[in-house]
Short mmCIF file of C-alpha atoms in Angstrom, two decimals:
data_model
loop_
_atom_site.label_atom_id
_atom_site.label_comp_id
_atom_site.label_asym_id
_atom_site.label_seq_id
_atom_site.Cartn_x
_atom_site.Cartn_y
_atom_site.Cartn_z
CA UNK E 1025 77.77 151.20 118.79
CA UNK E 1026 76.59 147.68 119.46
CA UNK E 1027 77.96 144.74 117.47
CA UNK E 1028 74.56 144.04 115.89
CA UNK E 1029 74.39 147.68 114.77
CA UNK E 1030 77.84 147.27 113.21
CA UNK E 1031 76.59 144.18 111.34
CA UNK E 1032 73.53 146.11 110.22
CA UNK E 1033 75.74 148.89 108.87
CA UNK E 1034 77.80 146.37 106.89
CA UNK E 1035 74.86 144.33 105.52
CA UNK E 1036 73.03 147.52 104.53
CA UNK E 1037 75.83 148.48 102.16
CA UNK E 1038 76.12 144.94 100.80
CA UNK E 1039 72.41 144.85 99.97
CA UNK E 1040 72.65 148.28 98.35
CA UNK E 1041 75.45 147.13 96.01
CA UNK E 1042 74.53 143.50 95.36
CA UNK E 1043 76.04 143.17 91.89
CA UNK E 1044 79.38 144.74 92.79
CA UNK E 1045 79.70 142.66 95.97
CA UNK E 1046 78.64 139.51 94.10
CA UNK E 1047 81.37 140.01 91.49
CA UNK E 1048 83.93 140.64 94.25
CA UNK E 1049 82.88 137.46 96.09
CA UNK E 1050 83.09 135.55 92.79
CA UNK E 1051 86.66 136.76 92.26
CA UNK E 1052 87.60 135.79 95.83
CA UNK E 1053 85.96 132.38 95.33
CA UNK E 1054 87.87 131.69 92.12
CA UNK E 1055 91.19 132.70 93.67
CA UNK E 1056 90.72 130.59 96.79
CA UNK E 1057 89.35 127.58 94.84
CA UNK E 1058 92.33 127.72 92.47
CA UNK E 1059 94.71 127.68 95.46
CA UNK E 1060 92.97 124.69 97.09
CA UNK E 1061 92.60 122.60 93.92
CA UNK E 1062 96.18 123.28 92.80
CA UNK E 1063 97.67 122.36 96.18
CA UNK E 1064 95.36 119.31 96.44
CA UNK E 1065 97.23 117.74 93.51
CA UNK E 1066 100.40 117.69 95.63
CA UNK E 1067 98.56 116.12 98.56
CA UNK E 1068 96.86 113.60 96.25
CA UNK E 1069 100.05 112.46 94.52
CA UNK E 1070 101.79 112.11 97.88
CA UNK E 1071 98.93 109.97 99.21
CA UNK E 1072 98.95 107.75 96.09
CA UNK E 1073 102.72 107.15 96.30
CA UNK E 1074 102.52 106.57 100.04
CA UNK E 1075 99.75 103.98 99.63
CA UNK E 1076 101.72 102.38 96.78
CA UNK E 1077 104.79 101.99 98.99
CA UNK E 1078 102.91 100.83 102.07
CA UNK E 1079 100.76 98.31 100.18
CA UNK E 1080 103.90 96.57 98.94
CA UNK E 1081 105.82 96.67 102.20
CA UNK E 1082 105.29 95.79 105.84
CA UNK E 1083 105.68 99.17 107.50
CA UNK E 1084 107.03 97.73 110.75
CA UNK E 1085 109.74 95.73 108.95
CA UNK E 1086 113.43 96.63 109.27
CA UNK E 1087 115.68 94.90 106.74
CA UNK E 1088 119.20 93.79 107.62
CA UNK E 1089 121.49 93.95 104.60
CA UNK E 1090 125.14 93.25 103.87
CA UNK E 1091 127.32 90.19 103.38
CA UNK E 1092 127.64 89.38 107.09
CA UNK E 1093 124.88 87.13 108.46
CA UNK E 1094 123.49 87.56 111.97
CA UNK E 1095 124.62 85.03 114.53
CA UNK E 1096 122.21 83.36 116.94
CA UNK E 1097 123.59 85.53 119.77
CA UNK E 1098 122.94 88.70 117.75
CA UNK E 1099 119.40 87.57 116.94
CA UNK E 1100 118.66 86.99 120.63
CA UNK E 1101 120.22 90.34 121.50
CA UNK E 1102 117.98 92.17 119.01
CA UNK E 1103 114.89 90.28 120.18
CA UNK E 1104 115.52 91.57 123.71
CA UNK E 1105 115.46 95.20 122.50
CA UNK E 1106 112.46 97.25 123.59
CA UNK E 1107 109.51 97.26 121.13
CA UNK E 1108 111.04 94.52 118.93
CA UNK E 1109 108.28 92.03 118.16
CA UNK E 1110 110.41 89.37 116.47
CA UNK E 1111 113.41 88.70 114.22
CA UNK E 1112 112.49 86.56 111.21
CA UNK E 1113 115.17 84.62 109.37
CA UNK E 1114 114.05 83.80 105.83
CA UNK E 1115 116.16 81.13 104.13
CA UNK E 1116 115.95 81.03 100.34
CA UNK E 1117 116.96 77.78 98.64
CA UNK E 1118 119.23 78.15 95.63
CA UNK E 1119 117.10 75.75 93.62
CA UNK E 1120 113.75 75.49 91.86
CA UNK E 1121 111.12 73.41 93.63
CA UNK E 1122 109.30 71.00 91.29
CA UNK E 1123 105.91 70.04 92.79
CA UNK E 1124 103.79 67.11 91.56
CA UNK E 1125 100.09 66.56 92.34
CA UNK E 1126 98.34 63.77 90.42
CA UNK E 1127 99.09 64.45 86.71
CA UNK E 1128 99.95 68.10 87.35
CA UNK E 1129 103.16 69.91 88.22
CA UNK E 1130 104.53 73.40 88.81
CA UNK E 1131 107.82 75.18 89.51
CA UNK E 1132 108.12 77.37 92.62
CA UNK E 1133 110.51 79.11 94.94
CA UNK E 1134 111.18 77.32 98.23
CA UNK E 1135 111.45 79.40 101.42
CA UNK E 1136 112.39 78.19 104.90
CA UNK E 1137 111.70 80.01 108.16
CA UNK E 1138 110.76 79.50 111.78
CA UNK E 1139 107.02 78.91 111.47
CA UNK E 1140 106.17 80.51 114.80
CA UNK E 1141 107.94 83.74 113.78
CA UNK E 1142 106.48 83.45 110.27
CA UNK E 1143 102.95 83.17 111.67
CA UNK E 1144 103.56 86.12 114.01
CA UNK E 1145 104.62 88.30 111.06
CA UNK E 1146 102.14 87.22 108.38
CA UNK E 1147 99.06 86.65 110.51
CA UNK E 1148 95.94 85.05 109.09
CA UNK E 1149 96.06 82.67 106.14
CA UNK E 1150 93.52 82.59 103.30
CA UNK E 1151 92.81 78.90 104.11
CA UNK E 1152 94.05 76.28 106.54
CA UNK E 1153 96.63 76.71 109.30
CA UNK E 1154 100.36 77.04 109.78
CA UNK E 1155 102.51 73.86 109.89
CA UNK E 1156 102.79 72.05 113.21
CA UNK E 1157 104.78 69.08 111.83
CA UNK E 1158 108.04 68.97 109.92
CA UNK E 1159 106.46 67.53 106.76
CA UNK E 1160 103.70 70.16 106.54
CA UNK E 1161 103.92 73.18 104.22
CA UNK E 1162 102.11 76.40 103.32
CA UNK E 1163 101.79 77.37 99.65
CA UNK E 1164 101.21 80.70 97.89
CA UNK E 1165 97.76 81.93 96.87
CA UNK E 1166 98.27 81.05 93.17
CA UNK E 1167 99.86 77.65 93.74
CA UNK E 1168 96.72 75.77 92.59
CA UNK E 1169 96.39 78.00 89.51
CA UNK E 1170 99.93 77.17 88.40
CA UNK E 1171 99.44 73.40 88.85
CA UNK E 1172 98.95 72.40 85.20
CA UNK E 1173 99.00 69.34 82.99
CA UNK E 1174 100.19 69.24 79.40
CA UNK E 1175 96.69 69.73 77.95
CA UNK E 1176 96.14 72.92 79.97
CA UNK E 1177 99.56 74.29 79.06
CA UNK E 1178 98.72 73.92 75.37
CA UNK E 1179 95.32 75.54 75.98
CA UNK E 1180 96.92 78.51 77.77
CA UNK E 1181 99.39 78.91 74.90
CA UNK E 1182 96.49 79.08 72.40
CA UNK E 1183 94.51 81.57 74.50
CA UNK E 1184 97.59 83.73 75.07
CA UNK E 1185 98.33 83.80 71.35
CA UNK E 1186 94.73 84.83 70.62
CA UNK E 1187 94.76 87.50 73.33
CA UNK E 1188 98.08 88.87 72.03
CA UNK E 1189 96.57 89.19 68.54
CA UNK E 1190 93.71 91.21 70.07
CA UNK E 1191 96.14 93.41 71.98
CA UNK E 1192 95.23 91.98 75.40
CA UNK E 1193 96.74 89.53 77.89
CA UNK E 1194 95.53 86.17 79.20
CA UNK E 1195 96.60 85.26 82.74
CA UNK E 1196 95.62 81.57 82.73
CA UNK E 1197 93.16 81.98 85.60
CA UNK E 1198 90.62 79.61 84.00
CA UNK E 1199 93.04 76.68 84.17
CA UNK E 1200 94.80 75.04 87.11
CA UNK E 1201 93.83 72.73 89.97
CA UNK E 1202 90.22 73.48 91.00
CA UNK E 1203 89.86 71.20 94.03
CA UNK E 1204 90.92 72.12 97.57
CA UNK E 1205 94.64 71.79 98.24
CA UNK E 1206 94.27 71.57 102.03
CA UNK E 1207 95.35 68.12 103.16
CA UNK E 1208 96.77 67.19 99.75
CA UNK E 1209 100.09 65.33 99.59
CA UNK E 1210 102.61 66.56 97.03
CA UNK E 1211 105.88 65.13 95.80
CA UNK E 1212 108.64 67.73 95.74
CA UNK E 1213 112.05 67.63 94.09
CA UNK E 1214 114.71 70.30 93.72
CA UNK E 1215 116.71 71.44 90.70
CA UNK E 1216 119.72 73.57 91.77
CA UNK E 1217 120.41 76.84 89.93
CA UNK E 1218 124.14 76.08 89.99
CA UNK E 1219 126.27 72.93 89.75
CA UNK E 1220 125.18 69.95 87.67
CA UNK E 1221 121.48 70.94 87.77
CA UNK E 1222 120.51 67.35 88.49
CA UNK E 1223 117.03 66.87 89.94
CA UNK E 1224 117.01 65.49 93.49
CA UNK E 1225 114.96 62.60 94.80
CA UNK E 1226 111.30 63.37 95.43
CA UNK E 1227 110.18 64.14 98.97
CA UNK E 1228 106.60 63.98 100.24
CA UNK E 1229 104.88 66.92 102.00
CA UNK E 1230 101.34 67.79 103.06
CA UNK E 1231 99.74 71.17 102.27
CA UNK E 1232 98.04 72.56 105.38
CA UNK E 1233 97.70 76.27 104.54
CA UNK E 1234 97.36 78.79 101.71
CA UNK E 1235 98.75 82.34 101.91
CA UNK E 1236 96.63 85.47 101.50
CA UNK E 1237 96.22 87.01 98.04
CA UNK E 1238 99.07 89.40 97.08
CA UNK E 1239 98.38 93.13 97.30
CA UNK E 1240 98.78 93.61 93.53
CA UNK E 1241 96.62 91.88 90.92
CA UNK E 1242 99.63 91.31 88.65
CA UNK E 1243 101.58 89.43 91.32
CA UNK E 1244 101.60 85.61 91.16
CA UNK E 1245 102.51 83.88 94.41
CA UNK E 1246 103.09 80.13 94.15
CA UNK E 1247 105.97 79.92 96.62
CA UNK E 1248 106.33 77.05 99.09
CA UNK E 1249 106.97 77.81 102.77
CA UNK E 1250 108.23 75.19 105.20
CA UNK E 1251 109.85 75.11 108.63
CA UNK E 1252 113.60 75.61 108.70
CA UNK E 1253 114.05 72.28 110.51
CA UNK E 1254 113.86 70.85 106.98
CA UNK E 1255 117.10 72.64 106.06
CA UNK E 1256 119.25 69.64 107.02
CA UNK E 1257 117.08 67.24 104.99
CA UNK E 1258 117.18 69.49 101.92
CA UNK E 1259 120.93 70.07 102.26
CA UNK E 1260 121.60 66.33 102.40
CA UNK E 1261 119.35 65.69 99.40
CA UNK E 1262 120.98 68.47 97.34
CA UNK E 1263 124.57 67.64 98.27
CA UNK E 1264 124.05 63.95 97.46
CA UNK E 1265 122.92 64.64 93.90
CA UNK E 1266 125.02 67.75 93.13
CA UNK E 1267 128.03 67.75 95.49
CA UNK E 1268 127.38 71.36 96.52
CA UNK E 1269 128.50 73.03 99.76
CA UNK E 1270 125.79 74.20 102.16
CA UNK E 1271 126.70 77.89 101.83
CA UNK E 1272 126.02 77.57 98.07
CA UNK E 1273 122.61 76.02 98.67
CA UNK E 1274 121.04 78.50 101.08
CA UNK E 1275 120.92 82.27 101.54
CA UNK E 1276 119.58 83.81 104.74
CA UNK E 1277 117.84 87.16 105.00
CA UNK E 1278 117.02 88.70 108.38
CA UNK E 1279 114.10 91.06 108.98
CA UNK E 1280 113.37 92.76 112.29
CA UNK E 1281 109.76 93.65 113.11
CA UNK E 1282 108.73 96.44 115.47
CA UNK E 1283 105.49 96.27 117.44
CA UNK E 1284 104.18 99.58 115.99
CA UNK E 1285 105.08 102.01 113.20
CA UNK E 1286 105.95 104.72 115.74
CA UNK E 1287 108.71 102.55 117.20
CA UNK E 1288 110.42 101.75 113.89
CA UNK E 1289 112.63 104.87 113.88
CA UNK E 1290 113.92 104.49 117.48
CA UNK E 1291 114.80 100.82 116.83
CA UNK E 1292 116.41 101.76 113.51
CA UNK E 1293 118.62 104.36 115.20
CA UNK E 1294 119.65 101.98 117.99
CA UNK E 1295 120.60 99.27 115.48
CA UNK E 1296 122.67 101.72 113.41
CA UNK E 1297 124.45 102.90 116.57
CA UNK E 1298 125.38 99.28 117.26
CA UNK E 1299 126.92 98.92 113.80
CA UNK E 1300 124.15 97.00 112.01
CA UNK E 1301 123.42 97.74 108.34
CA UNK E 1302 119.65 98.21 108.39
CA UNK E 1303 116.98 99.84 106.24
CA UNK E 1304 113.29 100.59 106.66
CA UNK E 1305 110.65 101.80 104.23
CA UNK E 1306 110.02 104.66 106.68
CA UNK E 1307 113.32 106.19 105.49
CA UNK E 1308 111.98 106.21 101.94
CA UNK E 1309 108.77 107.80 103.21
CA UNK E 1310 110.76 110.51 105.02
CA UNK E 1311 112.63 111.39 101.81
CA UNK E 1312 109.36 111.42 99.88
CA UNK E 1313 107.69 113.64 102.51
CA UNK E 1314 110.49 116.22 102.24
CA UNK E 1315 110.13 116.33 98.44
CA UNK E 1316 106.35 116.72 98.59
CA UNK E 1317 106.60 119.35 101.34
CA UNK E 1318 108.65 121.53 98.98
CA UNK E 1319 106.24 120.76 96.12
CA UNK E 1320 103.16 121.66 98.19
CA UNK E 1321 104.73 124.91 99.39
CA UNK E 1322 105.44 125.79 95.75
CA UNK E 1323 101.87 124.97 94.69
CA UNK E 1324 100.42 127.01 97.58
CA UNK E 1325 102.68 129.93 96.60
CA UNK E 1326 101.41 129.81 93.00
CA UNK E 1327 97.83 129.57 94.26
CA UNK E 1328 98.40 132.57 96.52
CA UNK E 1329 99.17 134.67 93.43
CA UNK E 1330 95.59 133.98 92.25
CA UNK E 1331 94.28 135.11 95.66
CA UNK E 1332 96.36 138.31 95.40
CA UNK E 1333 94.87 139.02 91.98
CA UNK E 1334 91.38 138.51 93.44
CA UNK E 1335 92.25 140.91 96.27
CA UNK E 1336 92.45 143.75 93.72
CA UNK E 1337 88.68 143.42 93.35
CA UNK E 1338 88.23 143.68 97.12
CA UNK E 1339 90.45 146.79 97.22
CA UNK E 1340 88.42 148.46 94.45
CA UNK E 1341 85.10 147.54 96.10
CA UNK E 1342 86.14 148.94 99.48
CA UNK E 1343 87.60 152.09 97.92
CA UNK E 1344 84.29 152.72 96.14
CA UNK E 1345 82.42 152.04 99.39
CA UNK E 1346 84.41 154.71 101.21
CA UNK E 1347 83.83 157.23 98.40
CA UNK E 1348 80.08 156.56 98.20
CA UNK E 1349 79.56 156.65 101.96
CA UNK E 1350 81.52 159.77 102.80
CA UNK E 1351 78.44 161.52 104.23
CA UNK E 1352 77.54 158.48 106.40
CA UNK E 1353 81.10 158.43 107.74
CA UNK E 1354 80.79 162.14 108.55
CA UNK E 1355 77.54 161.55 110.45
CA UNK E 1356 79.14 158.69 112.42
CA UNK E 1357 82.07 160.92 113.36
CA UNK E 1358 79.72 163.77 114.28
CA UNK E 1359 77.82 161.60 116.76
CA UNK E 1360 81.05 160.44 118.40
CA UNK E 1361 82.20 157.34 116.46
CA UNK E 1362 85.90 156.74 117.00
CA UNK E 1363 88.33 156.23 114.09
CA UNK E 1364 88.88 152.63 115.29
CA UNK E 1365 85.14 151.91 115.02
CA UNK E 1366 84.95 153.30 111.48
CA UNK E 1367 88.04 151.31 110.48
CA UNK E 1368 86.53 148.16 112.00
CA UNK E 1369 83.29 148.58 110.01
CA UNK E 1370 85.08 148.59 106.68
CA UNK E 1371 87.43 145.79 107.67
CA UNK E 1372 84.37 143.74 108.67
CA UNK E 1373 82.94 144.27 105.21
CA UNK E 1374 86.11 143.11 103.43
CA UNK E 1375 86.39 140.15 105.81
CA UNK E 1376 82.76 139.17 105.18
CA UNK E 1377 83.42 139.13 101.42
CA UNK E 1378 86.50 136.91 101.84
CA UNK E 1379 84.85 134.49 104.31
CA UNK E 1380 81.79 134.05 102.10
CA UNK E 1381 84.02 133.56 99.05
CA UNK E 1382 86.18 131.03 100.95
CA UNK E 1383 83.17 128.96 102.03
CA UNK E 1384 81.93 128.73 98.44
CA UNK E 1385 85.48 127.98 97.25
CA UNK E 1386 85.83 125.06 99.69
CA UNK E 1387 82.56 123.50 98.47
CA UNK E 1388 83.56 123.93 94.82
CA UNK E 1389 87.05 122.56 95.49
CA UNK E 1390 85.74 119.37 97.11
CA UNK E 1391 83.36 118.88 94.15
CA UNK E 1392 86.23 119.32 91.65
CA UNK E 1393 88.47 116.98 93.69
CA UNK E 1394 85.80 114.26 93.78
CA UNK E 1395 85.12 114.60 90.05
CA UNK E 1396 88.86 114.49 89.21
CA UNK E 1397 89.44 111.32 91.26
CA UNK E 1398 86.42 109.66 89.65
CA UNK E 1399 87.30 110.68 86.10
CA UNK E 1400 91.09 110.11 86.12
CA UNK E 1401 91.00 106.26 86.13
CA UNK E 1402 88.49 106.32 83.26
CA UNK E 1403 90.66 108.77 81.28
CA UNK E 1404 93.79 106.65 81.85
CA UNK E 1405 91.89 103.50 80.86
CA UNK E 1406 90.64 105.15 77.65
CA UNK E 1407 94.11 106.50 76.84
CA UNK E 1408 96.08 103.31 77.54
CA UNK E 1409 93.49 100.56 77.08
CA UNK E 1410 94.58 98.99 80.39
CA UNK E 1411 91.76 97.65 82.58
CA UNK E 1412 94.00 97.88 85.66
CA UNK E 1413 93.62 101.68 85.75
CA UNK E 1414 89.84 101.37 86.15
CA UNK E 1415 90.23 99.26 89.30
CA UNK E 1416 93.26 101.02 90.85
CA UNK E 1417 92.66 103.38 93.74
CA UNK E 1418 94.40 106.43 92.27
CA UNK E 1419 94.18 109.64 94.30
CA UNK E 1420 94.84 112.58 92.01
CA UNK E 1421 93.43 115.25 94.30
CA UNK E 1422 93.22 115.21 98.11
CA UNK E 1423 91.98 118.07 100.29
CA UNK E 1424 92.87 117.56 103.97
CA UNK E 1425 91.48 119.89 106.61
CA UNK E 1426 94.93 121.44 107.04
CA UNK E 1427 94.84 122.66 103.42
CA UNK E 1428 91.41 124.22 103.98
CA UNK E 1429 92.71 126.07 107.07
CA UNK E 1430 95.82 127.31 105.20
CA UNK E 1431 93.77 128.47 102.18
CA UNK E 1432 91.19 130.17 104.40
CA UNK E 1433 93.90 131.95 106.40
CA UNK E 1434 95.61 133.19 103.22
CA UNK E 1435 92.33 134.29 101.64
CA UNK E 1436 91.00 136.12 104.71
CA UNK E 1437 94.43 137.58 105.52
CA UNK E 1438 94.91 138.98 102.00
CA UNK E 1439 91.35 140.37 102.04
CA UNK E 1440 91.93 142.19 105.33
CA UNK E 1441 95.18 143.65 104.01
CA UNK E 1442 93.33 144.78 100.84
CA UNK E 1443 90.61 146.41 102.91
CA UNK E 1444 93.00 148.04 105.37
CA UNK E 1445 94.00 151.03 103.22
CA UNK E 1446 90.40 152.01 102.28
CA UNK E 1447 89.44 151.57 105.95
CA UNK E 1448 92.28 153.88 107.02
CA UNK E 1449 91.18 156.38 104.38
CA UNK E 1450 87.70 156.39 105.91
CA UNK E 1451 89.07 157.34 109.33
CA UNK E 1452 90.82 160.42 107.89
CA UNK E 1453 87.72 161.96 106.24
CA UNK E 1454 87.04 165.49 107.52
CA UNK E 1455 83.67 165.69 109.31
CA UNK E 1456 82.73 169.17 108.01
CA UNK E 1457 83.59 168.30 104.39
CA UNK E 1458 81.73 164.99 104.70
CA UNK E 1459 78.52 166.62 106.01
CA UNK E 1460 78.63 169.26 103.27
CA UNK E 1461 78.61 166.50 100.62
CA UNK E 1462 75.24 166.25 98.93
CA UNK E 1463 73.27 163.02 99.12
#
């Protein structure tokens, strides 16, 4: 019996029992769609958390923690390691930086680093260029917005009070310095966080660059970045006015940067073997991936129960098919059809039902996933009143191709198992008894 004749045998029965087959396909579709949509929630939440972590961290960064600071020899040793791009020392000043431009002023954090390494790590600026001279600085994206005079501070206080009464929040974005900061000279003084808290003498610097906008809308970056060659000047200025030791004035943090994400783990392992206390966000991602793997397996297991329930319909349909077509089976056996051929015909029918149901289920699942991702931010916004939810890229449901393959394999596999017993029953029908059966 040719393959096309086998297909004709299967489609003939399907056309003869359209309603029954349709209801069976519908049950298979619902079971498979439930499995995909349920498991897609696990994939979606994992993707949202992963994006949240990665948007706030440099994925190739390895942090060095602990009380012991790296020596220059250790820094050079790490830089020579394979796939290490650079080692960036970030020096935080234990003081508030008071900046003055015309009649405006602001308070910022002051950060020192090697500007060549800093440029290599941070890349492109929003405006301007990185410092090439010792008196040049780069400021945060919101530095101009936080440069205020007394009139604007009073205006922001009034607007904030009004917004609070309305249940909203005013961020002060309408105020601040509106002209370009590139090339502007600022006077900078320091107020230590410890000691006598006396303000130091003012020092003059030129703004040559502005950092990129932070990844989160709620973040305000008005920090000042300058080359670490200024450390001696700042230390002298601070110690003169406050009599503080240098180790009280500065705190160094070392970050190691790999050339690619794939090389972070090997570098991390080598550093730990050498006794360094290091941490990378990839370790957090690994822990998260293990948790979500267990969650997704659990969701797929629950979804499989729905597919098993749908398989009852396939079993009933195939059992009825064998009963109704007893005479046809007898004729096939009489003309020499083997038991394997008869079994294959009925398995083909159950497989066809599951494949057709799976295809429809995949289309429906993608439609539900798209609708859920579009509606969720609007629902959260309506429930909380926060505008941020409407603009956030929240992934509630995600259907990767791997999930489609897993769901299809489960659906088709369960359908074939459901159709196996009726198919075996068909092979055991007695030819004489089958031919005696009236049409």
